């Protein structure tokens, strides 16, 4: 189970001026290549006892401020983020033999920012956010379907469903962003944007 990576190269001159422009470019390239969920990232969090967990979530915004995703605030990931205020997320575009990793602190989005994104979600996804007690133990699938039926009935006469108070966004505010391009003989290209005070430096890392 070994593959030699030779599809592309990456040098400092190939990078966009900022980390977020480069990340958006690679997400766009993955989408244009037909990769499903090009904005999917593996989010790593840990608690204050150093127990780590990972899961795949979707990045919903990338800008100079950071990388944004949305979730239930009662979930395991949110509990861990509140404890440590640290996270790492990797975008794995395996078909393109590349990945990007964002490392940094986290902050909650405002309710106004959450509301703007919430209005773009399909009604079914909105109902699901109200119904699911994310990360809680359920008796069975029927219990989840019952919760969904209850909230569907609750909002049946409402044209617009408000965002739940227990649901919203997190933003990863990066201190490091690494762009990794597979190369032959495991001599991969690794270029990292590292925050230095108000600015950033670009460094090449050994593979």
C-alpha positions as a LaTeX table, in Angstrom:
\begin{tabular}{lrrr}
\hline
Residue & $x$ (\AA) & $y$ (\AA) & $z$ (\AA) \\
\hline
Unk1 & 0.00 & 0.00 & 0.00 \\
Unk2 & 2.47 & 2.58 & $-1.19$ \\
Unk3 & 2.12 & 5.23 & $-3.87$ \\
Unk4 & 4.79 & 7.51 & $-5.24$ \\
Unk5 & 3.54 & 11.11 & $-5.41$ \\
Unk6 & 4.54 & 12.94 & $-8.58$ \\
Unk7 & 1.46 & 14.90 & $-9.67$ \\
Unk8 & 2.67 & 18.39 & $-8.71$ \\
Unk9 & 5.29 & 20.51 & $-6.95$ \\
Unk10 & 5.05 & 23.41 & $-4.51$ \\
Unk11 & 7.51 & 26.25 & $-4.04$ \\
Unk12 & 7.27 & 29.55 & $-2.18$ \\
Unk13 & 6.78 & 31.37 & $-5.46$ \\
Unk14 & 3.66 & 29.30 & $-6.12$ \\
Unk15 & 1.88 & 30.50 & $-2.98$ \\
Unk16 & $-0.73$ & 33.21 & $-2.84$ \\
Unk17 & 0.22 & 36.31 & $-0.81$ \\
Unk18 & $-1.78$ & 35.16 & 2.23 \\
Unk19 & $-2.57$ & 31.83 & 3.84 \\
Unk20 & $-6.32$ & 32.23 & 3.40 \\
Unk21 & $-6.03$ & 33.05 & $-0.30$ \\
Unk22 & $-3.88$ & 29.96 & $-0.75$ \\
Unk23 & $-6.33$ & 27.79 & 1.18 \\
Unk24 & $-9.25$ & 29.09 & $-0.87$ \\
Unk25 & $-7.28$ & 28.39 & $-4.05$ \\
Unk26 & $-6.67$ & 24.78 & $-3.04$ \\
Unk27 & $-10.29$ & 24.28 & $-1.98$ \\
Unk28 & $-11.31$ & 25.66 & $-5.37$ \\
Unk29 & $-8.89$ & 23.38 & $-7.18$ \\
Unk30 & $-10.30$ & 20.37 & $-5.33$ \\
Unk31 & $-13.84$ & 21.40 & $-6.24$ \\
Unk32 & $-12.89$ & 21.94 & $-9.89$ \\
Unk33 & $-11.27$ & 18.49 & $-9.92$ \\
Unk34 & $-14.62$ & 17.00 & $-8.93$ \\
Unk35 & $-13.64$ & 15.97 & $-5.41$ \\
Unk36 & $-16.69$ & 15.58 & $-3.14$ \\
Unk37 & $-16.89$ & 17.90 & $-0.14$ \\
Unk38 & $-13.79$ & 19.88 & $-1.08$ \\
Unk39 & $-14.31$ & 21.97 & 2.06 \\
Unk40 & $-14.26$ & 18.95 & 4.40 \\
Unk41 & $-11.65$ & 19.04 & 7.14 \\
Unk42 & $-10.63$ & 16.64 & 9.89 \\
Unk43 & $-11.00$ & 18.64 & 13.10 \\
Unk44 & $-8.82$ & 17.63 & 16.05 \\
Unk45 & $-9.66$ & 18.75 & 19.58 \\
Unk46 & $-8.59$ & 17.74 & 23.06 \\
Unk47 & $-9.83$ & 18.14 & 26.59 \\
Unk48 & $-8.02$ & 19.38 & 29.67 \\
Unk49 & $-6.94$ & 15.81 & 30.47 \\
Unk50 & $-5.13$ & 15.56 & 27.11 \\
Unk51 & $-7.62$ & 13.12 & 25.56 \\
Unk52 & $-7.83$ & 13.75 & 21.82 \\
Unk53 & $-10.65$ & 13.21 & 19.35 \\
Unk54 & $-11.08$ & 13.84 & 15.63 \\
Unk55 & $-14.06$ & 14.10 & 13.31 \\
Unk56 & $-14.80$ & 15.46 & 9.85 \\
Unk57 & $-16.67$ & 18.77 & 9.60 \\
Unk58 & $-17.28$ & 21.24 & 6.78 \\
Unk59 & $-15.51$ & 24.59 & 6.66 \\
Unk60 & $-18.16$ & 27.20 & 5.89 \\
Unk61 & $-15.99$ & 30.29 & 5.60 \\
Unk62 & $-12.31$ & 31.06 & 5.11 \\
Unk63 & $-11.00$ & 34.61 & 5.39 \\
Unk64 & $-8.20$ & 36.57 & 7.00 \\
Unk65 & $-9.84$ & 36.04 & 10.40 \\
Unk66 & $-9.77$ & 32.27 & 10.28 \\
Unk67 & $-11.65$ & 29.11 & 9.31 \\
Unk68 & $-15.28$ & 28.84 & 10.39 \\
Unk69 & $-17.47$ & 25.81 & 11.03 \\
Unk70 & $-20.82$ & 25.26 & 12.77 \\
Unk71 & $-21.93$ & 22.69 & 15.32 \\
Unk72 & $-23.97$ & 21.97 & 18.42 \\
Unk73 & $-22.52$ & 23.79 & 21.44 \\
Unk74 & $-23.39$ & 20.81 & 23.68 \\
Unk75 & $-21.34$ & 18.39 & 21.55 \\
Unk76 & $-18.11$ & 16.75 & 22.64 \\
Unk77 & $-16.09$ & 18.94 & 20.29 \\
Unk78 & $-17.59$ & 22.12 & 21.72 \\
Unk79 & $-16.96$ & 20.99 & 25.31 \\
Unk80 & $-13.33$ & 20.35 & 24.41 \\
Unk81 & $-12.97$ & 23.65 & 22.56 \\
Unk82 & $-14.31$ & 25.52 & 25.57 \\
Unk83 & $-11.78$ & 23.77 & 27.80 \\
Unk84 & $-8.62$ & 24.28 & 25.76 \\
Unk85 & $-9.47$ & 26.96 & 23.18 \\
Unk86 & $-7.16$ & 25.11 & 20.78 \\
Unk87 & $-7.81$ & 23.18 & 17.56 \\
Unk88 & $-6.18$ & 21.80 & 14.45 \\
Unk89 & $-7.89$ & 20.99 & 11.15 \\
Unk90 & $-6.55$ & 19.17 & 8.10 \\
Unk91 & $-8.08$ & 19.36 & 4.62 \\
Unk92 & $-7.13$ & 16.01 & 2.99 \\
Unk93 & $-7.34$ & 16.16 & $-0.80$ \\
Unk94 & $-5.86$ & 12.71 & $-1.31$ \\
Unk95 & $-6.73$ & 12.49 & $-5.00$ \\
Unk96 & $-4.60$ & 15.60 & $-5.59$ \\
Unk97 & $-1.79$ & 14.29 & $-3.38$ \\
Unk98 & $-2.00$ & 17.37 & $-1.16$ \\
Unk99 & $-3.33$ & 18.60 & 2.14 \\
Unk100 & $-3.48$ & 21.77 & 4.22 \\
Unk101 & $-3.41$ & 21.99 & 8.01 \\
Unk102 & $-4.61$ & 24.91 & 10.11 \\
Unk103 & $-3.47$ & 25.17 & 13.74 \\
Unk104 & $-4.55$ & 27.84 & 16.20 \\
Unk105 & $-6.83$ & 29.12 & 18.89 \\
Unk106 & $-10.62$ & 29.15 & 18.64 \\
Unk107 & $-13.35$ & 31.68 & 19.29 \\
Unk108 & $-17.12$ & 31.59 & 19.23 \\
Unk109 & $-18.94$ & 33.37 & 16.45 \\
Unk110 & $-21.46$ & 36.02 & 17.40 \\
Unk111 & $-25.15$ & 35.18 & 17.31 \\
Unk112 & $-25.45$ & 37.62 & 14.39 \\
Unk113 & $-22.81$ & 35.73 & 12.38 \\
Unk114 & $-24.51$ & 32.43 & 13.19 \\
Unk115 & $-27.89$ & 33.80 & 12.09 \\
Unk116 & $-26.51$ & 34.85 & 8.70 \\
Unk117 & $-25.28$ & 31.33 & 7.96 \\
Unk118 & $-28.34$ & 29.68 & 9.53 \\
Unk119 & $-30.62$ & 31.30 & 6.97 \\
Unk120 & $-28.72$ & 29.54 & 4.16 \\
Unk121 & $-29.32$ & 26.05 & 5.58 \\
Unk122 & $-32.09$ & 23.85 & 4.14 \\
Unk123 & $-35.13$ & 23.55 & 6.37 \\
Unk124 & $-34.41$ & 19.88 & 6.99 \\
Unk125 & $-30.93$ & 20.71 & 8.29 \\
Unk126 & $-32.39$ & 23.41 & 10.51 \\
Unk127 & $-34.85$ & 20.94 & 12.00 \\
Unk128 & $-32.06$ & 18.42 & 12.49 \\
Unk129 & $-30.03$ & 20.96 & 14.46 \\
Unk130 & $-32.98$ & 21.50 & 16.79 \\
Unk131 & $-33.69$ & 17.77 & 17.11 \\
Unk132 & $-30.29$ & 16.20 & 17.73 \\
Unk133 & $-28.69$ & 16.32 & 21.21 \\
Unk134 & $-25.32$ & 15.88 & 19.56 \\
Unk135 & $-22.91$ & 13.43 & 21.25 \\
Unk136 & $-25.57$ & 12.28 & 23.76 \\
Unk137 & $-26.35$ & 8.57 & 24.05 \\
Unk138 & $-29.60$ & 7.58 & 22.30 \\
Unk139 & $-31.75$ & 4.54 & 22.96 \\
Unk140 & $-31.96$ & 3.77 & 19.23 \\
Unk141 & $-32.60$ & 5.38 & 15.83 \\
Unk142 & $-36.31$ & 5.55 & 16.60 \\
Unk143 & $-35.57$ & 7.91 & 19.50 \\
Unk144 & $-33.85$ & 10.32 & 17.13 \\
Unk145 & $-36.71$ & 10.11 & 14.64 \\
Unk146 & $-39.12$ & 10.89 & 17.48 \\
Unk147 & $-37.12$ & 13.99 & 18.42 \\
Unk148 & $-37.21$ & 15.12 & 14.79 \\
Unk149 & $-40.97$ & 14.55 & 14.59 \\
Unk150 & $-41.47$ & 16.66 & 17.70 \\
Unk151 & $-39.54$ & 19.67 & 16.39 \\
Unk152 & $-41.11$ & 19.32 & 12.94 \\
Unk153 & $-44.51$ & 19.63 & 14.58 \\
Unk154 & $-43.31$ & 22.48 & 16.78 \\
Unk155 & $-42.25$ & 24.58 & 13.79 \\
Unk156 & $-44.92$ & 23.38 & 11.34 \\
Unk157 & $-46.63$ & 26.77 & 11.18 \\
Unk158 & $-43.43$ & 28.83 & 11.12 \\
Unk159 & $-42.17$ & 30.03 & 7.76 \\
Unk160 & $-38.72$ & 30.72 & 9.26 \\
Unk161 & $-37.06$ & 28.59 & 11.94 \\
Unk162 & $-34.76$ & 30.45 & 14.34 \\
Unk163 & $-31.31$ & 29.07 & 15.16 \\
Unk164 & $-31.24$ & 27.02 & 18.37 \\
Unk165 & $-29.54$ & 28.71 & 21.33 \\
Unk166 & $-27.32$ & 25.62 & 21.67 \\
Unk167 & $-26.05$ & 25.77 & 18.09 \\
Unk168 & $-23.63$ & 28.10 & 16.34 \\
Unk169 & $-20.22$ & 28.72 & 14.89 \\
Unk170 & $-16.60$ & 28.39 & 15.91 \\
Unk171 & $-13.67$ & 30.10 & 14.23 \\
Unk172 & $-10.15$ & 28.67 & 14.19 \\
Unk173 & $-7.81$ & 31.67 & 14.36 \\
Unk174 & $-4.57$ & 30.26 & 12.96 \\
Unk175 & $-1.05$ & 30.63 & 14.24 \\
Unk176 & 0.29 & 28.18 & 11.66 \\
Unk177 & $-1.04$ & 27.02 & 8.28 \\
Unk178 & 0.90 & 24.34 & 6.42 \\
Unk179 & 0.48 & 23.42 & 2.76 \\
Unk180 & 1.73 & 19.92 & 1.91 \\
Unk181 & 2.26 & 18.61 & $-1.62$ \\
Unk182 & 3.28 & 14.99 & $-2.14$ \\
Unk183 & 6.56 & 14.44 & $-4.01$ \\
Unk184 & 8.58 & 11.47 & $-5.17$ \\
Unk185 & 10.64 & 9.35 & $-2.79$ \\
Unk186 & 8.79 & 10.87 & 0.18 \\
Unk187 & 10.64 & 14.17 & $-0.30$ \\
Unk188 & 7.41 & 16.12 & $-0.01$ \\
Unk189 & 7.03 & 19.88 & $-0.30$ \\
Unk190 & 5.94 & 21.46 & 3.00 \\
Unk191 & 5.44 & 25.22 & 3.16 \\
Unk192 & 4.13 & 26.87 & 6.30 \\
Unk193 & 2.69 & 30.29 & 6.99 \\
Unk194 & 3.61 & 31.18 & 10.60 \\
Unk195 & 2.21 & 34.16 & 12.45 \\
Unk196 & 4.84 & 36.53 & 13.83 \\
Unk197 & 3.18 & 39.35 & 15.71 \\
Unk198 & 1.01 & 41.28 & 13.25 \\
Unk199 & 2.47 & 39.58 & 10.19 \\
Unk200 & 3.32 & 36.21 & 8.71 \\
Unk201 & 6.46 & 34.46 & 7.48 \\
Unk202 & 6.64 & 31.57 & 5.04 \\
Unk203 & 8.94 & 28.67 & 5.94 \\
Unk204 & 9.91 & 25.46 & 4.15 \\
Unk205 & 9.83 & 22.42 & 6.44 \\
Unk206 & 11.75 & 19.21 & 5.95 \\
Unk207 & 9.51 & 16.31 & 4.88 \\
\hline
\end{tabular}
